[in-house]
Amino acid sequence: MSSNNVYDKEHPRHLIPELCRLFYDLGWMTGSGGALSIKEGNEIYVTPSGVQKERVQPDDLFVTNLNGDELDGPPKEKKLRRSQCARLMMTAYQKRDPGAVFHTHSPSATFISILYPGNEFRITHQQMIRGVGGRYDEELVVPIIQNAHDETKTIAKMEKALDDYPNTNAVIVRRHGIYVWGESWQKVKLRCESYDYLFETAIKMKQFGLDPAEVPKGEEVAPS
Amino acid sequence: MSSNNVYDKEHPRHLIPELCRLFYDLGWMTGSGGALSIKEGNEIYVTPSGVQKERVQPDDLFVTNLNGDELDGPPKEKKLRRSQCARLMMTAYQKRDPGAVFHTHSPSATFISILYPGNEFRITHQQMIRGVGGRYDEELVVPIIQNAHDETKTIAKMEKALDDYPNTNAVIVRRHGIYVWGESWQKVKLRCESYDYLFETAIKMKQFGLDPAEVPKGEEVAPS
Amino acid sequence: MSSNNVYDKEHPRHLIPELCRLFYDLGWMTGSGGALSIKEGNEIYVTPSGVQKERVQPDDLFVTNLNGDELDGPPKEKKLRRSQCARLMMTAYQKRDPGAVFHTHSPSATFISILYPGNEFRITHQQMIRGVGGRYDEELVVPIIQNAHDETKTIAKMEKALDDYPNTNAVIVRRHGIYVWGESWQKVKLRCESYDYLFETAIKMKQFGLDPAEVPKGEEVAPS
Amino acid sequence: MSSNNVYDKEHPRHLIPELCRLFYDLGWMTGSGGALSIKEGNEIYVTPSGVQKERVQPDDLFVTNLNGDELDGPPKEKKLRRSQCARLMMTAYQKRDPGAVFHTHSPSATFISILYPGNEFRITHQQMIRGVGGRYDEELVVPIIQNAHDETKTIAKMEKALDDYPNTNAVIVRRHGIYVWGESWQKVKLRCESYDYLFETAIKMKQFGLDPAEVPKGEEVAPS
């Protein structure tokens, strides 16, 4: 699943551009939105900022250590900057030690944060909850933090959410997008897809006046 | 339409990965959701569990006989498991003797099961009913069974639905997805598409306060 | 734009399969729905019935004269039937002499026919009206006919609609789909796209309680 | 980013057809809608009118100077006309001196102009506002002008909007589409995507009775 060989197509330098193209097609990285990172050994590969994500090239990536210090970067003539969300990603790397952290501007994640004005997204009795590591009949809770123009404020909120929700593998940033992590890029990609499925279901339920967090009649609650 | 030759591109080892990619693009197999199976002679080919379905390879498939006994499987180093839904598929194979059974997490099938709280989906006077084997002016009925964290409970409900609805070629599993079968993979694929079209139409009708099962004024009912 | 040479990629034997793939991707020909026909000289090429439209091959097509008599067809071992909608297409060929007639199961055309219970779709003050041959500020009217299980009944209604609406280049069949024609396949394709755009706009307007046929305040009506 | 060499794939003769295909897939240029232009030195390359935009070829483009005088065009036997929107594009070139101007029939831009009956689209507290050059917490304002069958009337309104909104990089034309410009084609493409994301968010907010221009409770307003 991982490799030190940059010629290997499973190397982050190839996987990240490929996933950027896929996520662009899904509408998660349009308008240069979002950022992807994958850890390879002690190195973290991150996308650049402000560019067309679906056109990112292998040598456009930044490489940092776990402290976020830059080890390598794109050729200077490309004039690229590291993704501004990289610091929020580092929070997840430092507190959870994942193999990958993806940040997308998924429209359904962004819209869910508008529909749920509180600090949590909640849904239950959905098979797709298994796709993010839970049970069909449990209540899935994903923390929502406030966005801010000043990124420093968001980092503190991200840290707090990770402390307050020790089992979560995702944080929604209100009116902005979502951060998702896991032990491998495959797991994180599957989780991103599953969260989106759940968010879309919840939005449609609310359109029909239904509460996604309500246990359906005649159904049981997960044993605690 | 079928072949014992694994080099034939119509062999299940090639068809299943191709259909997985298509169904992923349609949003029916994201988050590792769903499972596809095709019968070839006395062998049933089934997708593995928990992986990115759109990246399934020909040698990732499991092969069983009609009793569900494993005849062949992927190389052990791949550490793959058979799809957890394989047992529900076997129910359809044993009771209906189809050439293929597809299980998808189609978002519209899942959402229909939330909008129809009873045990049946009903719709009438839609040309697309012909796509699942009916008449334009008949009332199409598809059974909906409850989902459960414990798969054993779902199997018993699946068996009962197949007994109670001897003419149905599909079963919806509430808040989970749909099972569809037929004499050939082509038929099953066309039915999956037609059901989705009907589910989407029904969801939109309900958004406008219209009842999909109501006979439109001035229209006739199918002769019985 | 046309050719007697079947090796020419603009020949109907190549164009029709290509357009079928595109229209399948647009959701207009899923579940085997719809049929495409293009005239080449005195020959009309038509898609077969009941098959996966996106997999239609050049030699799967039927060829008829303007009376609908079969001149050529697919190899017998393929066991294909001519599209059941071919007779309705012939009505358009005989009354309007177009270069192509497309019949799609566009979900928005089908849904529009449910939202407009009368015999006409109406919309005005939309730039996209130019895409079907009208003016921005005119009222576009498209006739809607009833569907029937018995195709013969539909043909009579199609003929009447063509007589009653001498300027229309499309007929919507309620709860079924749409027929569109024009002097060339390019024109018909552009019209199909423009109608879909208008139908989608009208559906969304009605979701917001707005009337697509109402002249916006402060706007003028087209000179008559 | 630019080149005088027509063999360079970054030359407008190659970029424009590529972007037309992408925008067609996004639903922004169906039905022949929209027009793209890119400046190269003192030459402006523009798409032709009335054709399938996703099939535009490199030699189908028109070339004008900054006054709109035609310097070069497609082979006469192709019988192509310059895009009717070219004159509105010239207004943007003359008043803003951008490197590219894109006009799309984005369905969400068109629909936003129906939902906002006044002369402005307004939204605030959305991360995607950064994608069009603003701050998360500012109020983004995009002018909306009336469409007219007679193009001359629209030009005067376009000029006025550019004067009245000196900082805008986009103008919405009611019930028609949007014009977006910027220093490079990359910037304009990113802006088109970001505007669409914001329009889609605003449409969904309005579906839920929420006001996109309202500052969310507990959030600050951008410092002025």
Short mmCIF file of C-alpha atoms in Angstrom, two decimals, chain C residues 15-163:
data_model
loop_
_atom_site.label_atom_id
_atom_site.label_comp_id
_atom_site.label_asym_id
_atom_site.label_seq_id
_atom_site.Cartn_x
_atom_site.Cartn_y
_atom_site.Cartn_z
CA LEU C 15 -23.43 8.41 -35.19
CA ILE C 16 -26.36 6.57 -33.62
CA PRO C 17 -24.25 4.33 -31.35
CA GLU C 18 -22.15 7.38 -30.36
CA LEU C 19 -25.23 9.44 -29.51
CA CYS C 20 -26.76 6.50 -27.63
CA ARG C 21 -23.70 6.41 -25.36
CA LEU C 22 -23.91 10.16 -24.77
CA PHE C 23 -27.65 10.09 -24.08
CA TYR C 24 -27.22 7.11 -21.75
CA ASP C 25 -24.71 9.16 -19.76
CA LEU C 26 -27.22 12.04 -19.65
CA GLY C 27 -29.82 9.65 -18.19
CA TRP C 28 -32.05 9.88 -21.28
CA MET C 29 -31.67 6.27 -22.45
CA THR C 30 -31.24 4.17 -19.33
CA GLY C 31 -33.30 1.02 -18.82
CA SER C 32 -33.29 0.58 -22.63
CA GLY C 33 -35.55 3.63 -22.87
CA GLY C 34 -35.84 5.79 -25.97
CA ALA C 35 -34.91 5.35 -29.62
CA LEU C 36 -32.83 7.30 -32.13
CA SER C 37 -33.31 7.57 -35.88
CA ILE C 38 -31.42 9.42 -38.62
CA LYS C 39 -32.36 9.70 -42.30
CA GLU C 40 -29.65 9.13 -44.91
CA GLY C 41 -30.92 9.64 -48.45
CA ASN C 42 -34.17 7.67 -48.56
CA GLU C 43 -33.16 5.36 -45.76
CA ILE C 44 -34.01 5.73 -42.10
CA TYR C 45 -31.73 4.09 -39.53
CA VAL C 46 -33.37 3.12 -36.22
CA THR C 47 -32.18 1.59 -32.95
CA PRO C 48 -33.31 -1.88 -31.83
CA SER C 49 -35.67 -2.43 -28.91
CA GLY C 50 -35.14 -3.77 -25.39
CA VAL C 51 -31.35 -3.69 -25.39
CA GLN C 52 -28.76 -1.66 -23.52
CA LYS C 53 -28.77 1.44 -25.70
CA GLU C 54 -25.25 2.48 -24.74
CA ARG C 55 -23.92 -0.81 -26.15
CA VAL C 56 -25.70 -0.62 -29.54
CA GLN C 57 -23.37 -1.61 -32.37
CA PRO C 58 -23.39 -0.30 -35.99
CA ASP C 59 -24.86 -3.54 -37.33
CA ASP C 60 -27.62 -3.61 -34.69
CA LEU C 61 -29.58 -0.92 -36.54
CA PHE C 62 -32.70 -1.40 -38.63
CA VAL C 63 -33.05 0.39 -41.98
CA THR C 64 -36.45 1.32 -43.40
CA ASN C 65 -37.84 3.42 -46.23
CA LEU C 66 -40.13 6.37 -45.58
CA ASN C 67 -43.14 4.05 -45.44
CA GLY C 68 -41.51 2.16 -42.60
CA ASP C 69 -40.86 -0.96 -44.73
CA GLU C 70 -37.78 -2.78 -43.53
CA LEU C 71 -34.90 -2.61 -46.04
CA ASP C 72 -32.16 -4.05 -43.87
CA GLY C 73 -31.67 -5.25 -40.31
CA PRO C 74 -29.23 -6.79 -37.88
CA PRO C 75 -27.97 -10.37 -38.33
CA LYS C 76 -30.80 -12.77 -37.45
CA GLU C 77 -28.78 -14.58 -34.78
CA LYS C 78 -28.83 -11.35 -32.75
CA LYS C 79 -32.61 -11.78 -32.41
CA LEU C 80 -33.21 -8.03 -32.27
CA ARG C 81 -36.56 -6.27 -32.71
CA ARG C 82 -37.12 -2.81 -34.14
CA SER C 83 -37.83 -0.15 -31.57
CA GLN C 84 -41.51 -0.14 -30.64
CA CYS C 85 -41.47 3.63 -30.93
CA ALA C 86 -40.42 3.44 -34.58
CA ARG C 87 -44.04 3.85 -35.72
CA LEU C 88 -44.39 7.12 -33.82
CA MET C 89 -41.15 8.31 -35.35
CA MET C 90 -42.51 7.52 -38.83
CA THR C 91 -45.43 9.85 -38.11
CA ALA C 92 -42.95 12.70 -37.66
CA TYR C 93 -40.99 11.70 -40.79
CA GLN C 94 -44.14 11.61 -42.89
CA LYS C 95 -45.66 14.86 -41.66
CA ARG C 96 -42.52 16.99 -41.25
CA ASP C 97 -39.81 15.44 -43.47
CA PRO C 98 -36.99 15.92 -40.92
CA GLY C 99 -33.43 14.61 -41.16
CA ALA C 100 -33.59 12.99 -37.73
CA VAL C 101 -36.10 12.09 -35.01
CA PHE C 102 -34.95 11.37 -31.46
CA HIS C 103 -37.12 9.83 -28.78
CA THR C 104 -35.70 9.99 -25.25
CA HIS C 105 -36.89 9.06 -21.79
CA SER C 106 -35.41 12.30 -20.42
CA PRO C 107 -36.47 12.31 -16.75
CA SER C 108 -37.21 16.03 -16.88
CA ALA C 109 -39.46 15.68 -19.94
CA THR C 110 -41.32 12.84 -18.21
CA PHE C 111 -41.63 14.81 -15.00
CA ILE C 112 -42.79 17.98 -16.77
CA SER C 113 -45.71 15.99 -18.17
CA ILE C 114 -46.70 15.11 -14.60
CA LEU C 115 -46.41 18.71 -13.41
CA TYR C 116 -48.40 20.11 -16.34
CA PRO C 117 -51.67 18.13 -16.19
CA GLY C 118 -53.11 19.90 -19.27
CA ASN C 119 -52.20 19.37 -22.91
CA GLU C 120 -49.37 21.87 -23.13
CA PHE C 121 -46.05 22.81 -21.59
CA ARG C 122 -45.62 26.59 -21.54
CA ILE C 123 -42.66 28.79 -20.62
CA THR C 124 -41.53 32.31 -21.51
CA HIS C 125 -38.64 34.78 -21.09
CA GLN C 126 -35.82 32.29 -21.16
CA GLN C 127 -32.75 32.70 -23.36
CA MET C 128 -32.72 28.95 -23.96
CA ILE C 129 -35.95 29.25 -25.98
CA ARG C 130 -33.60 30.31 -28.79
CA GLY C 131 -32.07 26.84 -28.61
CA VAL C 132 -35.32 25.35 -29.91
CA GLY C 133 -35.82 27.99 -32.58
CA GLY C 134 -37.77 30.71 -30.75
CA ARG C 135 -37.26 34.15 -29.24
CA TYR C 136 -36.25 34.97 -25.67
CA ASP C 137 -39.51 36.81 -25.03
CA GLU C 138 -41.98 34.56 -26.80
CA GLU C 139 -44.16 31.97 -25.10
CA LEU C 140 -42.92 28.52 -26.03
CA VAL C 141 -45.66 25.90 -26.24
CA VAL C 142 -44.99 22.15 -26.50
CA PRO C 143 -47.96 19.77 -26.88
CA ILE C 144 -48.36 16.91 -24.40
CA ILE C 145 -50.22 13.77 -25.50
CA GLN C 146 -51.49 10.91 -23.34
CA ASN C 147 -49.53 7.67 -23.19
CA ALA C 148 -51.25 4.32 -23.60
CA HIS C 149 -50.26 0.70 -23.21
CA ASP C 150 -51.67 0.15 -26.70
CA GLU C 151 -49.34 1.98 -29.08
CA THR C 152 -51.98 2.42 -31.79
CA LYS C 153 -53.83 4.89 -29.59
CA THR C 154 -50.70 6.96 -29.15
CA ILE C 155 -50.07 7.22 -32.89
CA ALA C 156 -53.43 8.86 -33.52
CA LYS C 157 -52.70 11.38 -30.77
CA MET C 158 -49.27 12.07 -32.22
CA GLU C 159 -50.77 12.76 -35.64
CA LYS C 160 -53.34 15.11 -34.16
CA ALA C 161 -50.67 17.01 -32.18
CA LEU C 162 -48.61 17.50 -35.33
CA ASP C 163 -51.67 18.87 -37.11
#
